[in-house]
N, CA, C and O atoms as a GROMACS GRO file, in nm:
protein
  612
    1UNK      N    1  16.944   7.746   4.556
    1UNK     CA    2  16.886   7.880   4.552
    1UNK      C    3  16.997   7.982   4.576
    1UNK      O    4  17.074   7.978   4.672
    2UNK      N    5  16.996   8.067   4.485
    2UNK     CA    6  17.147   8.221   4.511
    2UNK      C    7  17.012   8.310   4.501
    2UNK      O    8  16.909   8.305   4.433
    3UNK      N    9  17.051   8.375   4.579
    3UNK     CA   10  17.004   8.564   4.593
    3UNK      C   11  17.149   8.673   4.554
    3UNK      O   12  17.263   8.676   4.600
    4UNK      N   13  17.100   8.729   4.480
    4UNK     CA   14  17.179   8.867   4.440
    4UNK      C   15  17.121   8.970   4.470
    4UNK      O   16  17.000   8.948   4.464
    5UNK      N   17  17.141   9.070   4.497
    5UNK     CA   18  17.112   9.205   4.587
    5UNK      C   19  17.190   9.297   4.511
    5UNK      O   20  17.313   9.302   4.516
    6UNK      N   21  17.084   9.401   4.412
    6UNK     CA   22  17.180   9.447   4.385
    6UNK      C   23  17.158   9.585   4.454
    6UNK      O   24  17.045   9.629   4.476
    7UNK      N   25  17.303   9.670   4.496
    7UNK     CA   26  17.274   9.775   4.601
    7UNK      C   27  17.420   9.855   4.572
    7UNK      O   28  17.499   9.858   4.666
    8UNK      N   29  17.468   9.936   4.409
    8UNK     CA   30  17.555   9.948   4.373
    8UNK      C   31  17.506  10.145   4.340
    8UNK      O   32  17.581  10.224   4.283
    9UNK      N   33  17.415  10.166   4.376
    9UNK     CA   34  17.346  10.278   4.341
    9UNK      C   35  17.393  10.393   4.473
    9UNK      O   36  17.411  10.349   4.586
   10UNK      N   37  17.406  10.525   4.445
   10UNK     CA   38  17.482  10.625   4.523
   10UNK      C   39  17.394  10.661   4.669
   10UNK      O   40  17.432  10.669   4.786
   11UNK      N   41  17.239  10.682   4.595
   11UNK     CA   42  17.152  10.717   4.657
   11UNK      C   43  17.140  10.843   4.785
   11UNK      O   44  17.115  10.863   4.904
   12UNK      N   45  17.186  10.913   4.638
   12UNK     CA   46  17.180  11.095   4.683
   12UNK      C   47  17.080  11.161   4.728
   12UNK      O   48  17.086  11.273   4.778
   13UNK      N   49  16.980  11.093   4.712
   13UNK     CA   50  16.828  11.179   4.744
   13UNK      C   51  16.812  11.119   4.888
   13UNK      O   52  16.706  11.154   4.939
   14UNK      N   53  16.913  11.016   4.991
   14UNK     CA   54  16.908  10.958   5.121
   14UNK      C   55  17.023  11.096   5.168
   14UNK      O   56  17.065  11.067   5.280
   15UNK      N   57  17.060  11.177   5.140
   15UNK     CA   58  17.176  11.231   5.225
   15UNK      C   59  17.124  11.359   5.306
   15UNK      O   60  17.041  11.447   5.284
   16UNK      N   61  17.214  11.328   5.412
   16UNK     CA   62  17.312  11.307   5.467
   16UNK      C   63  17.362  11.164   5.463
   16UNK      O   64  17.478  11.133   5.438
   17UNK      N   65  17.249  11.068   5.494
   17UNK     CA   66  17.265  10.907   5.559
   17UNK      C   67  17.378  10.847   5.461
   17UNK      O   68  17.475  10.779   5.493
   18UNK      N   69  17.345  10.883   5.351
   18UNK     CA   70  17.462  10.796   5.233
   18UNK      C   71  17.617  10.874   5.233
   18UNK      O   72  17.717  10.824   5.182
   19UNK      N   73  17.614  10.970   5.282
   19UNK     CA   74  17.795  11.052   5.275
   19UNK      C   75  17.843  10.921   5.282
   19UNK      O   76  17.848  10.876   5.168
   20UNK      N   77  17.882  10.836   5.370
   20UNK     CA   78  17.930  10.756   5.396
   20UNK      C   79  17.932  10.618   5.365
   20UNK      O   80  18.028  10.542   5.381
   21UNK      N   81  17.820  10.588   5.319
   21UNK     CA   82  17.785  10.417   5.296
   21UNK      C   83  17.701  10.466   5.184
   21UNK      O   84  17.688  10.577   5.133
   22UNK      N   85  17.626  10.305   5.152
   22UNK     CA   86  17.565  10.314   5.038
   22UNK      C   87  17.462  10.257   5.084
   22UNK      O   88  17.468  10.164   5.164
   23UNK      N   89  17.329  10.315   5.029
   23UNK     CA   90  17.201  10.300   5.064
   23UNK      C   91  17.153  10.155   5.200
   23UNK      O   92  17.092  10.156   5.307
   24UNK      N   93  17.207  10.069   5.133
   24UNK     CA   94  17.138   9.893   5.174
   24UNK      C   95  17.209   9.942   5.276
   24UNK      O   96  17.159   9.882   5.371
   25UNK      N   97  17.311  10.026   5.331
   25UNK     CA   98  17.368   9.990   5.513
   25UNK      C   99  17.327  10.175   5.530
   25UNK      O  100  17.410  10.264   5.548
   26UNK      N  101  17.197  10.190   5.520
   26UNK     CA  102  17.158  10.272   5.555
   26UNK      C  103  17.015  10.224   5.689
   26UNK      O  104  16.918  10.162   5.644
   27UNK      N  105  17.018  10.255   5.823
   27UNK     CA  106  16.980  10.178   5.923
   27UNK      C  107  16.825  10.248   5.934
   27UNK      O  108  16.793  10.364   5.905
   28UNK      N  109  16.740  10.137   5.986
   28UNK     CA  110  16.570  10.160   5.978
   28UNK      C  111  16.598  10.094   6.129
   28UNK      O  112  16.664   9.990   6.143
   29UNK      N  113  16.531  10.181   6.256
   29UNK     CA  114  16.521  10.059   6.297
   29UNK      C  115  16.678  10.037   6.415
   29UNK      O  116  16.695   9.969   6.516
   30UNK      N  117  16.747  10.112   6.354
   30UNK     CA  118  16.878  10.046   6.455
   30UNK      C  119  16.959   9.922   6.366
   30UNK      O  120  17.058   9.858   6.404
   31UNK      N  121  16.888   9.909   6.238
   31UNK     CA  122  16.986   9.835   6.145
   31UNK      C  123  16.969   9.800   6.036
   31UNK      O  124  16.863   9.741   6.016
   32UNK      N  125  17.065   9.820   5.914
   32UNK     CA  126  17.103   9.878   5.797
   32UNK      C  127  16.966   9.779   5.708
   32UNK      O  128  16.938   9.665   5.747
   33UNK      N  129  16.912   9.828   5.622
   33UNK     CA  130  16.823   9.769   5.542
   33UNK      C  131  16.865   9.618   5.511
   33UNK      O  132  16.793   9.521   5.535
   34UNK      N  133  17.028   9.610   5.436
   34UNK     CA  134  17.053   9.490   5.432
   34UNK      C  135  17.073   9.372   5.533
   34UNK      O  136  17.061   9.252   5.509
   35UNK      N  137  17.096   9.417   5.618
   35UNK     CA  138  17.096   9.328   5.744
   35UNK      C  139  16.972   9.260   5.734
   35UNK      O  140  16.979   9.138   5.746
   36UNK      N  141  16.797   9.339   5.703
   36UNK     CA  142  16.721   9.313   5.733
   36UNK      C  143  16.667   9.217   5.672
   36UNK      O  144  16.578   9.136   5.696
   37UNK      N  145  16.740   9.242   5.581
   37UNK     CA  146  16.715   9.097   5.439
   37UNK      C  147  16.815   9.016   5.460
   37UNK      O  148  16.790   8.901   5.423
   38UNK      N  149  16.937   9.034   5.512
   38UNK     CA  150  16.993   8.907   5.503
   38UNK      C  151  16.928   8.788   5.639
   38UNK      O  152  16.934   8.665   5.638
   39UNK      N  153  16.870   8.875   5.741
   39UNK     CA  154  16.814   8.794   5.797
   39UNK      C  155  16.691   8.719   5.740
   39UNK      O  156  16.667   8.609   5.789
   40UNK      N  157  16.617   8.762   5.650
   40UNK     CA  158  16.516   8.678   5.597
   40UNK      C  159  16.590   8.561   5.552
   40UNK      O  160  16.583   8.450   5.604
   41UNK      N  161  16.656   8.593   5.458
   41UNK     CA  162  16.729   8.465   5.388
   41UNK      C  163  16.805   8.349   5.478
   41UNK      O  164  16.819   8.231   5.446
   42UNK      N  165  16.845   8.405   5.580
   42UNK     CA  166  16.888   8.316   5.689
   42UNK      C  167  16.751   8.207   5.746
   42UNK      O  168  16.748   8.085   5.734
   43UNK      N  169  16.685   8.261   5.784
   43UNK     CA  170  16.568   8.204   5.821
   43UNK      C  171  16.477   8.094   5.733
   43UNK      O  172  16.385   8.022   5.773
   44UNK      N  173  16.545   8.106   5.573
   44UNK     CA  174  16.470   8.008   5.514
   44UNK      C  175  16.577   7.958   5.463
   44UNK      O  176  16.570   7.926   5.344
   45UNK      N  177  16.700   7.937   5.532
   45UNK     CA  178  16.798   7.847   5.475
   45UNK      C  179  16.932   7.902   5.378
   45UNK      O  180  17.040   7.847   5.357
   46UNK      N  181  16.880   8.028   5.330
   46UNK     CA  182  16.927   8.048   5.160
   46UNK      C  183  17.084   8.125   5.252
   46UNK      O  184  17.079   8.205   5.345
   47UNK      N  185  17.209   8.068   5.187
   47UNK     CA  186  17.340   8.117   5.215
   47UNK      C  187  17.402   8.176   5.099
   47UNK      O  188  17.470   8.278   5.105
   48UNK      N  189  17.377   8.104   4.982
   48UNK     CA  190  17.422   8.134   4.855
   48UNK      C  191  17.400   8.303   4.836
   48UNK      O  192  17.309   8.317   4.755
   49UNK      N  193  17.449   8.435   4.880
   49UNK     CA  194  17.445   8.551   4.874
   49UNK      C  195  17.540   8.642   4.798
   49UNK      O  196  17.648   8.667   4.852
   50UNK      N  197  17.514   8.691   4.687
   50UNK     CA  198  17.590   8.771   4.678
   50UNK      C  199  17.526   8.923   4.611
   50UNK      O  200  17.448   8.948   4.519
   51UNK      N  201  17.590   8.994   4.693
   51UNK     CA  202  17.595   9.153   4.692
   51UNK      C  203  17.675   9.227   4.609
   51UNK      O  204  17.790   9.257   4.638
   52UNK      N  205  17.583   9.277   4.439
   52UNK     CA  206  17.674   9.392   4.382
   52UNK      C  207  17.640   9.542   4.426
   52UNK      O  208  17.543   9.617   4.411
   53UNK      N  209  17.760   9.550   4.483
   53UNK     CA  210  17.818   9.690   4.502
   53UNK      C  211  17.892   9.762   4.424
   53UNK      O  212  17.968   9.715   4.339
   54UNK      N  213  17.871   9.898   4.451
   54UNK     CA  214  17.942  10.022   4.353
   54UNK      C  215  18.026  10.119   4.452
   54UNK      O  216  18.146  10.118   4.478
   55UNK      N  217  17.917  10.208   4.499
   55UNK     CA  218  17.920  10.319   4.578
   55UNK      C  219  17.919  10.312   4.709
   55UNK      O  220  17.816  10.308   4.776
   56UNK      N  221  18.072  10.311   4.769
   56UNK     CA  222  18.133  10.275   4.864
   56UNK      C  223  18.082  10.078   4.912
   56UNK      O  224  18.005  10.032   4.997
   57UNK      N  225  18.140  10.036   4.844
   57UNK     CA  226  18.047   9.902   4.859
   57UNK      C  227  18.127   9.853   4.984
   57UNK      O  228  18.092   9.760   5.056
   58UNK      N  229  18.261   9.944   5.000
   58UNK     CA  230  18.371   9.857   5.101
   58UNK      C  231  18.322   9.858   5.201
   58UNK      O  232  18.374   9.799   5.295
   59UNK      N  233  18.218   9.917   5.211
   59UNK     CA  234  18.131   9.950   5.395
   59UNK      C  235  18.070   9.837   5.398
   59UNK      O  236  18.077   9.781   5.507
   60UNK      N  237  17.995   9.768   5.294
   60UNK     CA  238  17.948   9.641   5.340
   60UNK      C  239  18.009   9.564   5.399
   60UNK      O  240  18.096   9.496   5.346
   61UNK      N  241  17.987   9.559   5.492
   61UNK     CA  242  18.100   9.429   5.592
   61UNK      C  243  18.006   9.345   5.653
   61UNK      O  244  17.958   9.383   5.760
   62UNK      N  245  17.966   9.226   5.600
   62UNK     CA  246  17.850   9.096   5.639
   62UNK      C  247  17.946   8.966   5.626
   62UNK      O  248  18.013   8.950   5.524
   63UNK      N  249  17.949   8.907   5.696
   63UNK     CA  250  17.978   8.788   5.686
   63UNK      C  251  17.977   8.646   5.612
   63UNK      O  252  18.002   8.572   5.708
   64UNK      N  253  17.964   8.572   5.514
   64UNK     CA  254  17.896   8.459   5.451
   64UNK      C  255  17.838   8.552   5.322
   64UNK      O  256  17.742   8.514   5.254
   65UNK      N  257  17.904   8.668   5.300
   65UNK     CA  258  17.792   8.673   5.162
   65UNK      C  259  17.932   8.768   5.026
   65UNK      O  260  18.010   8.861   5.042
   66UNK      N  261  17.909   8.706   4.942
   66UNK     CA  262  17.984   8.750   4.842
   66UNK      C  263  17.947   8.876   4.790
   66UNK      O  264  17.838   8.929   4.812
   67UNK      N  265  18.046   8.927   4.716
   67UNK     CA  266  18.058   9.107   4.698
   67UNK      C  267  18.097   9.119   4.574
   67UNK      O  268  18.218   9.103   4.592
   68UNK      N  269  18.085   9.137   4.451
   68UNK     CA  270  18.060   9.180   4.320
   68UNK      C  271  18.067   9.305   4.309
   68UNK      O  272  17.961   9.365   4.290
   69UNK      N  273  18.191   9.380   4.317
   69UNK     CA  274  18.168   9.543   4.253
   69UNK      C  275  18.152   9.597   4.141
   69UNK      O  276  18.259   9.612   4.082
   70UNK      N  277  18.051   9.638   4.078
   70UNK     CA  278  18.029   9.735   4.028
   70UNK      C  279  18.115   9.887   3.975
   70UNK      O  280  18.056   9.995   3.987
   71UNK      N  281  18.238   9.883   3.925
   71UNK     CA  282  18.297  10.010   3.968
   71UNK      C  283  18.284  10.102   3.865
   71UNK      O  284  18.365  10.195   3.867
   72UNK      N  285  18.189  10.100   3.759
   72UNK     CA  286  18.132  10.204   3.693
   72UNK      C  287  17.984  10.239   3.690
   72UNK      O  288  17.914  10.288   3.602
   73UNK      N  289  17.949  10.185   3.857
   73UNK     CA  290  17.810  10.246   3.906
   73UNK      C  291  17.761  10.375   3.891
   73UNK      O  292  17.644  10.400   3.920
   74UNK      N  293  17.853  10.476   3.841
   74UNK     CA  294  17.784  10.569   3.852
   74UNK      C  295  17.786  10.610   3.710
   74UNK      O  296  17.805  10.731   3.724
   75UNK      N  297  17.780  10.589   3.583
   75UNK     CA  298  17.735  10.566   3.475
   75UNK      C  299  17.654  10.441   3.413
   75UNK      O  300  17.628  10.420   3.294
   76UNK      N  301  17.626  10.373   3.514
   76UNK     CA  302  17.523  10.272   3.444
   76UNK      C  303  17.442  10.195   3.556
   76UNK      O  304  17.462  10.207   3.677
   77UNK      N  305  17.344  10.110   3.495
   77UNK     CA  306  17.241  10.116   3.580
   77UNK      C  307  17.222   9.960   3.627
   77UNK      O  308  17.319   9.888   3.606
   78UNK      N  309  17.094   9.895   3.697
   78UNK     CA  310  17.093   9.830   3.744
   78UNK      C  311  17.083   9.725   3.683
   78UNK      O  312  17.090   9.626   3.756
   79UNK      N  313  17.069   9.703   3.566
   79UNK     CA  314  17.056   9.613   3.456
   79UNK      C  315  17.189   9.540   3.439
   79UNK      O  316  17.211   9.420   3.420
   80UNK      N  317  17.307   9.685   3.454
   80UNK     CA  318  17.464   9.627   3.405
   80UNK      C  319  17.509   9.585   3.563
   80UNK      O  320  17.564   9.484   3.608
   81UNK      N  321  17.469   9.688   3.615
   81UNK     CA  322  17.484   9.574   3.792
   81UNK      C  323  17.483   9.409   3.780
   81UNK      O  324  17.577   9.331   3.795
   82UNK      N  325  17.339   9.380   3.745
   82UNK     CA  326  17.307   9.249   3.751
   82UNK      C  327  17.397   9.143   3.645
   82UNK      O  328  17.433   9.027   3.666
   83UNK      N  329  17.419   9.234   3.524
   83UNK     CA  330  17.502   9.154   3.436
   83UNK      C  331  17.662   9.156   3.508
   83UNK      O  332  17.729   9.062   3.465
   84UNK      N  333  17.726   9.231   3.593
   84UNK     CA  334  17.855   9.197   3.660
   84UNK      C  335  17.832   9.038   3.772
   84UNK      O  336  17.913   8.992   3.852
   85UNK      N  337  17.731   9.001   3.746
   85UNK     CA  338  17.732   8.878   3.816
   85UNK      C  339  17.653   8.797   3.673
   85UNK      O  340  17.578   8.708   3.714
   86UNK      N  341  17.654   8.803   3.586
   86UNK     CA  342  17.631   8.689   3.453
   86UNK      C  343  17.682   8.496   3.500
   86UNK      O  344  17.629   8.386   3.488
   87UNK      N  345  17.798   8.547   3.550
   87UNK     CA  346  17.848   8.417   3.581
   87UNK      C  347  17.782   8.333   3.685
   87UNK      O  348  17.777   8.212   3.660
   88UNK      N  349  17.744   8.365   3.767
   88UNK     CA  350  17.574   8.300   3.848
   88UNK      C  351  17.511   8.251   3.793
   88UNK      O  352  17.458   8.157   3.852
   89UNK      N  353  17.466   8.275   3.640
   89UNK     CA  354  17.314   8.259   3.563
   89UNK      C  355  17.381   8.090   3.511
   89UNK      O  356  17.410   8.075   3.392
   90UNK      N  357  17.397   7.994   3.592
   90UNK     CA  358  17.429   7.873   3.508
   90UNK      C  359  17.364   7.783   3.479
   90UNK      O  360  17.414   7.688   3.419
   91UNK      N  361  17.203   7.787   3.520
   91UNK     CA  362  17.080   7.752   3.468
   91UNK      C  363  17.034   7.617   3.584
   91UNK      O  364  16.935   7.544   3.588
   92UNK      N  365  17.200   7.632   3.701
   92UNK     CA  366  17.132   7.505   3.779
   92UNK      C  367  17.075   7.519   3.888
   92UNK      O  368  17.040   7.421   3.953
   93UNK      N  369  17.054   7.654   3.933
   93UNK     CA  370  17.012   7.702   4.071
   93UNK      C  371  16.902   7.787   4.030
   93UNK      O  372  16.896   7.830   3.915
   94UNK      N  373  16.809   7.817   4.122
   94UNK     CA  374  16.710   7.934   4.096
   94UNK      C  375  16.779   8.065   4.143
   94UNK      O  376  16.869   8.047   4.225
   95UNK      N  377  16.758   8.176   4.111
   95UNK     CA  378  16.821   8.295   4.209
   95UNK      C  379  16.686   8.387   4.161
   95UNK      O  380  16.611   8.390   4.063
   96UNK      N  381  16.703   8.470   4.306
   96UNK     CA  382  16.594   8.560   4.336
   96UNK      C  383  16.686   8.692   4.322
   96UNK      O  384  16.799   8.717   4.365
   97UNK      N  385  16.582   8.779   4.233
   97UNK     CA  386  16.714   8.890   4.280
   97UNK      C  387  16.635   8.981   4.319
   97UNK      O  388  16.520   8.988   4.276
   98UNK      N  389  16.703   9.094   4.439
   98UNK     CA  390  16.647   9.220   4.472
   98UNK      C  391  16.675   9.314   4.503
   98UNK      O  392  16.766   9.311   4.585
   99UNK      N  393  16.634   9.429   4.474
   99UNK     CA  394  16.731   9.503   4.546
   99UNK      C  395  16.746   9.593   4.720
   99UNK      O  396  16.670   9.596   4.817
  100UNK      N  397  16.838   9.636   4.701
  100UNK     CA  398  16.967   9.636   4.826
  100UNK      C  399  16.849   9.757   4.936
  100UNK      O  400  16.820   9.752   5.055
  101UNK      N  401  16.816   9.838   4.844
  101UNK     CA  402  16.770   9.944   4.933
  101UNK      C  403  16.572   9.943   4.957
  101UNK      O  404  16.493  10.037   4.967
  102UNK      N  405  16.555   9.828   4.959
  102UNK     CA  406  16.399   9.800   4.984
  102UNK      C  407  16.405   9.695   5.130
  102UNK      O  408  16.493   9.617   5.164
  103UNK      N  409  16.269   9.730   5.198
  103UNK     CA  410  16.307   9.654   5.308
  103UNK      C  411  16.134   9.591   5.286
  103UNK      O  412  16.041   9.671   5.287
  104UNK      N  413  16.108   9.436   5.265
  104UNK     CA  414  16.020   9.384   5.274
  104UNK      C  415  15.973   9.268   5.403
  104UNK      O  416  16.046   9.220   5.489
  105UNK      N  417  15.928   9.260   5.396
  105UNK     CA  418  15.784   9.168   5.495
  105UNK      C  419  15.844   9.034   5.467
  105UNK      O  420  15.881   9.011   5.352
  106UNK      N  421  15.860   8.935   5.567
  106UNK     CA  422  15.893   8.784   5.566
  106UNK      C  423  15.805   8.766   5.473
  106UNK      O  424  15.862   8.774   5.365
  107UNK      N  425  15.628   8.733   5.454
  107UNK     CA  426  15.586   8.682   5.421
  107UNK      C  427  15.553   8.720   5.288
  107UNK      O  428  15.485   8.650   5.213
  108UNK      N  429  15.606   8.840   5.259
  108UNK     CA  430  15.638   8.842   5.070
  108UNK      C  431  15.733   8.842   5.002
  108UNK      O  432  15.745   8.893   4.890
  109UNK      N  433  15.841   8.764   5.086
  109UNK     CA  434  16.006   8.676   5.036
  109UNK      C  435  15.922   8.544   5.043
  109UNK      O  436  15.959   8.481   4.944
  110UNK      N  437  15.847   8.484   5.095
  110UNK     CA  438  15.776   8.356   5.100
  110UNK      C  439  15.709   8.349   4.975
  110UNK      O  440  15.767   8.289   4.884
  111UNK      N  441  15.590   8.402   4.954
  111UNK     CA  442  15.530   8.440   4.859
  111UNK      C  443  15.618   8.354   4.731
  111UNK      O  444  15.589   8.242   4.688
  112UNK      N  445  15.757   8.460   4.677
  112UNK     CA  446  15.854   8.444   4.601
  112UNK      C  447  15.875   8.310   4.612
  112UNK      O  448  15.862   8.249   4.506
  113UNK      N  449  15.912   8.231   4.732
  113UNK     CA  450  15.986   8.081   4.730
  113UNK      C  451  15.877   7.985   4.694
  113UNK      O  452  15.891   7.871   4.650
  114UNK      N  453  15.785   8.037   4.716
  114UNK     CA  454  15.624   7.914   4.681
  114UNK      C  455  15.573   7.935   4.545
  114UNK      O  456  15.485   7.864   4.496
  115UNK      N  457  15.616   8.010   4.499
  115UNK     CA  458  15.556   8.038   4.353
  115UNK      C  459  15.601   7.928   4.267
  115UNK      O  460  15.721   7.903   4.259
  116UNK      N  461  15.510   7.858   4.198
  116UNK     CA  462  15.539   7.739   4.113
  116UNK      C  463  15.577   7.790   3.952
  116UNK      O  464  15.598   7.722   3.852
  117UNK      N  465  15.576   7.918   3.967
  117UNK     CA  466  15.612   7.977   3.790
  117UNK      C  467  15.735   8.001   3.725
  117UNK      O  468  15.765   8.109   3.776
  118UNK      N  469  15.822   7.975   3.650
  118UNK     CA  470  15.980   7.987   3.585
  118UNK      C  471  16.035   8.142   3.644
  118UNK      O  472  16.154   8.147   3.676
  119UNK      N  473  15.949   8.268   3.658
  119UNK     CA  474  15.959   8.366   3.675
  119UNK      C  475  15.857   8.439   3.736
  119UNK      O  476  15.744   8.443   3.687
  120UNK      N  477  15.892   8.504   3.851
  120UNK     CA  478  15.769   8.546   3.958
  120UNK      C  479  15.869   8.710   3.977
  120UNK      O  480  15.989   8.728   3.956
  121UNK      N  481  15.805   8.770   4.006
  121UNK     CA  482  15.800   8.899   4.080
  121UNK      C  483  15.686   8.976   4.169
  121UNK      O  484  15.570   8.973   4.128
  122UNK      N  485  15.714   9.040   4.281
  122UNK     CA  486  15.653   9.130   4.375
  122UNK      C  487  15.604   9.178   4.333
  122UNK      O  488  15.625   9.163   4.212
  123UNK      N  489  15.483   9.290   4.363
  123UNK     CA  490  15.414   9.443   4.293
  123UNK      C  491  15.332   9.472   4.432
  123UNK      O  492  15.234   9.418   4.484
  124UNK      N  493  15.413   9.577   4.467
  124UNK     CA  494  15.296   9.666   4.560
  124UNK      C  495  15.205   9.758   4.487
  124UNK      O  496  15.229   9.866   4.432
  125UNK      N  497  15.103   9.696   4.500
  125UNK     CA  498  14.974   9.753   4.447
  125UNK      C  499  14.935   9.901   4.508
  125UNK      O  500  14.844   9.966   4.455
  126UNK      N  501  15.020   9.961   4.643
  126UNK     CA  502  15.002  10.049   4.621
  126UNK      C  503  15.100  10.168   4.599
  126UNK      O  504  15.095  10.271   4.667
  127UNK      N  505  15.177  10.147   4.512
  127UNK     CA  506  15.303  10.237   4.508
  127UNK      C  507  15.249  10.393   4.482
  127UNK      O  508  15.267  10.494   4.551
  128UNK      N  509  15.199  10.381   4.397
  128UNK     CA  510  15.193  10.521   4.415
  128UNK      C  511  15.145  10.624   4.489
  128UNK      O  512  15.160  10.742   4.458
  129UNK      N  513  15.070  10.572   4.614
  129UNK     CA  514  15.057  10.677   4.750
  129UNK      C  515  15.168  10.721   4.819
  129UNK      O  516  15.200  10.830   4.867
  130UNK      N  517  15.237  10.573   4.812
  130UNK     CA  518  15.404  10.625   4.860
  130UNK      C  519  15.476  10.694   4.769
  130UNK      O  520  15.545  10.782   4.820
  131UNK      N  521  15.484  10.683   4.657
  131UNK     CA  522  15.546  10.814   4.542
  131UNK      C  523  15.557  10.909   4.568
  131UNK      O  524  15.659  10.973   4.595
  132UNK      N  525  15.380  10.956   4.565
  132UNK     CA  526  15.318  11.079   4.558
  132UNK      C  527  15.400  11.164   4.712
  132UNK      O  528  15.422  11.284   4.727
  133UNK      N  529  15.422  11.072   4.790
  133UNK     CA  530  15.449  11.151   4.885
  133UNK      C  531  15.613  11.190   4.857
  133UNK      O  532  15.656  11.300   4.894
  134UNK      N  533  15.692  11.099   4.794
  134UNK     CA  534  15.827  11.132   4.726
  134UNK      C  535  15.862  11.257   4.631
  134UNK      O  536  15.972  11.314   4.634
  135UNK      N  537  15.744  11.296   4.539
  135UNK     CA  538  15.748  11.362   4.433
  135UNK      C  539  15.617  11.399   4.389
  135UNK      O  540  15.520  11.337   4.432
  136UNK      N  541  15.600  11.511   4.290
  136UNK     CA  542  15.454  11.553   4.242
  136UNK      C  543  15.441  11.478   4.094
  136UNK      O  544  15.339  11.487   4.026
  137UNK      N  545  15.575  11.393   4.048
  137UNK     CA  546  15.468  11.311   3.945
  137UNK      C  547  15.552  11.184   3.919
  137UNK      O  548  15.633  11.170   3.827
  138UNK      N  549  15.515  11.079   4.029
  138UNK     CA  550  15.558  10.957   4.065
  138UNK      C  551  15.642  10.874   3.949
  138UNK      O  552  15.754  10.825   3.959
  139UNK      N  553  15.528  10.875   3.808
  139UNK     CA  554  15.632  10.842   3.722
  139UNK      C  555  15.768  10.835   3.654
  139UNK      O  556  15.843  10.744   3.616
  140UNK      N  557  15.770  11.021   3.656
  140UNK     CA  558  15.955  11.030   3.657
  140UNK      C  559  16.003  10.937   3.689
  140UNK      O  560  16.057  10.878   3.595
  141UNK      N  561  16.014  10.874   3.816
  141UNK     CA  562  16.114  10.809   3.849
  141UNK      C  563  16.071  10.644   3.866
  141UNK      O  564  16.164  10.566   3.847
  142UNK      N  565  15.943  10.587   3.900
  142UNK     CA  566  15.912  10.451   3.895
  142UNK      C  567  15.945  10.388   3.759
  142UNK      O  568  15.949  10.411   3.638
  143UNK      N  569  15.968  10.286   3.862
  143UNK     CA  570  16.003  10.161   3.761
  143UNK      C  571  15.848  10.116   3.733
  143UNK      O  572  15.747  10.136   3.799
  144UNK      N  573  15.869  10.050   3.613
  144UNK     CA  574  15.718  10.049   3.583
  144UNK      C  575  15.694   9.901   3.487
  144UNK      O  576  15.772   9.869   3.398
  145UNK      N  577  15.575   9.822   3.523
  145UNK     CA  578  15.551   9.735   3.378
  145UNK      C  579  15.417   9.749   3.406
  145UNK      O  580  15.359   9.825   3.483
  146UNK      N  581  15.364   9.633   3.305
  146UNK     CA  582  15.220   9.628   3.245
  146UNK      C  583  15.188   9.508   3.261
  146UNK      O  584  15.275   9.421   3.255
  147UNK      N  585  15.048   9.474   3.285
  147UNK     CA  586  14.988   9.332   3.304
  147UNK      C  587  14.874   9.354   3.239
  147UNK      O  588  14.798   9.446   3.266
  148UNK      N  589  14.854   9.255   3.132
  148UNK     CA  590  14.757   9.225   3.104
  148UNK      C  591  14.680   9.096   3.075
  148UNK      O  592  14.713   9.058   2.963
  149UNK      N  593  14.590   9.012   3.130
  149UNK     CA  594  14.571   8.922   3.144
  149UNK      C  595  14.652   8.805   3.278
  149UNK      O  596  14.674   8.684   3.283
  150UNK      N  597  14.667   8.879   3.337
  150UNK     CA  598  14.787   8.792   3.463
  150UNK      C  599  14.869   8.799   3.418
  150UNK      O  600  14.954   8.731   3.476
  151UNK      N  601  14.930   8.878   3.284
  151UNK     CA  602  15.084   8.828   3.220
  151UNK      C  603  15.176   8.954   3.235
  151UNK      O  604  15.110   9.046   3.186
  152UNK      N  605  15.288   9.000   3.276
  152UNK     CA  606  15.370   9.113   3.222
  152UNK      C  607  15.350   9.101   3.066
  152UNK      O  608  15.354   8.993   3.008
  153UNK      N  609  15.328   9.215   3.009
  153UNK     CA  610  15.355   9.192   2.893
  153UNK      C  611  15.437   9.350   2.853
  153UNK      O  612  15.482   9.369   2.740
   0.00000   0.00000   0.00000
């Protein structure tokens, strides 16, 4: 099992907190979002870690987990993030990927490891109360898919 994190994004709409670092070591709590996930992954074994970074990625300083920069993060997006680690994808490990600046619940990283399907993903069903409180028209900026029939389609 590899986890990739990707957390290569500037995340200007956090500042002041980001002048300095980049979102994922931005602290909830008394400690940086990523911390909070790398402790999940500790807890169910998973070491195989690696972290693409962009925007100031040199602040990440974690121990046991590999670092993938990104250094034209700020013209491209999280898609080409994930492709600066292509060389991971070697079809013999599973990898979970997520990103850097979300802080989730043990028991919906579990969720993820029990799923018996080739391809699983999260959905908070209620995103858009939390949007709405971000912005007056949530879409702009959500990431978004479609289900129909149990399926992304």
């Amino acid at each position: 099992m590899k986890i990739i994190v990707l957390a290569a994004g500037e995340g200007s709409r956090l500042r002041p907190y980001t002048n300095n670092k980049p979102k994922c070591m931005v602290s909830i709590f008394g400690k940086p979002i990523l911390g909070y996930q790398l402790e999940i992954f500790k807890n169910f074994g998973i070491n195989d870690i690696t972290v693409i970074g962009g925007y100031r990625c040199t602040s990440i300083k974690y121990t046991n987990i590999n670092i993938i920069e990104n250094s034209k993060y700020k013209e491209t997006n999280m898609v080409y993030s994930l492709m600066c680690a292509r060389k991971l994808f070697d079809g013999k490990n599973d990898i979970i990927i997520t990103y850097g600046d979300i802080s989730y619940e043990e028991r919906i990283f579990e969720s993820i490891l029990n799923s018996h399907f080739d391809f699983s993903l999260t959905i908070d069903n209620n995103w858009k109360k939390l949007w709405k409180l971000r912005m007056s028209n949530p879409l702009e900026d959500a990431e978004t898919l479609k289900i129909l029939d149990g399926k992304i389609v």
